[in-house]
Amino acid sequence: MAGTQVDDSSFLQAFANLLGAPEPALRLLISILIGYPLVLIHRYTLYCKSPRLQHLYFISCGVSIALFNYGQNVVHSAVCIMVAWLLLLFIGGTVASIIISFLFQMTYLLVGYYLTGTDTYDIKWSMPHCVLTLRLIALTYDVYDGKKDLDKLSSDQQKTALTFTPTLVEIAGHTYFPASFMVGPQFSMRRYLDFIKGTLVGCELPPCVIPGMLRGSLGLFYLAVYQVGISWIPDTFINSEDYEALALWQRHVLVGLWAKITLYKYISCWLIAEGVCIMSGLAFNGRDPKSGGPRWDGCRNVHVLLLEGSTQFGHIIQSFNSNTNAWVAQ
């Protein structure tokens, strides 16, 4: 009977109401958290196995997450991936490819913002499309750098340059990687392919499960602080008449606290997503010169201690959304 069928959307909405969060935000959180079991499945069944199978696994995971959040709007990411691949296939490694890629991907993103934007911060298909846009533009640059002489590249460019044109499956796997498709972090195609081949860490299972869980736990702590804080100073209060009626010094204090709490929304997502990257092994960043142990900060997007103890504006730039800042600088 139709009346006995469970409506997933109604269930999620009811659960979201219980948590005091919008349903799209709950879907986003589920999509990030599900990355942990997904990378564990990969770790124990596919790690260092057939690259094609690994790509297809990550594509199926990422597309499923996109369908869960945005339904048929997953077509937008598919279109941009196809355009990026065709561009690299026919004119990859040229200045024209960079210009066309930048114009197309940025225009597609901006039009998406215009068509989906409202007066509030919405979680729609255009949100992860920002991550996708930066990733596909960076890929064009990496192929372009791969055509240059090695001695003309900076040390950062040498780490990311590609001397070949990636296949459509490789580009899709890189883009839909479930740990980073929704909110980042950014990482190069070179890092992704080294991870797939087993040359990033080695084919022995790396000791990254506990570090990943610890990083994810820190993200959940920040998420809890955000939920408590936003219930105390909700977004609507800052635009309310009650706020305007307060004394000037009170408004200064409250807007500062509100802004700090709002940042924790992003920090929590980045930390949880980074934990997935660490648990997969993708975040391996060499070995500590002092202890000799593995470093797992290769996908770090927020430097928590520097951010919380920042005393200069430059500290904010260095510690918050650092992967994107580094991409722009490069």
Short mmCIF file of C-alpha atoms in Angstrom, two decimals, residues 37 49 63 68 184 193 196 249 253 262 275 311:
data_model
loop_
_atom_site.label_atom_id
_atom_site.label_comp_id
_atom_site.label_asym_id
_atom_site.label_seq_id
_atom_site.Cartn_x
_atom_site.Cartn_y
_atom_site.Cartn_z
CA PRO A 37 33.22 3.14 5.17
CA LYS A 49 44.60 -3.59 -7.49
CA VAL A 63 27.90 9.81 -8.55
CA PHE A 68 21.51 11.42 -3.10
CA GLY A 184 37.06 19.39 -1.08
CA LEU A 193 47.09 8.71 -9.85
CA ILE A 196 45.79 4.62 -7.40
CA TRP A 249 29.49 47.39 22.03
CA VAL A 253 30.75 41.38 20.58
CA THR A 262 29.80 30.40 11.48
CA GLY A 275 39.87 12.45 7.84
CA THR A 311 47.20 37.22 15.79
#
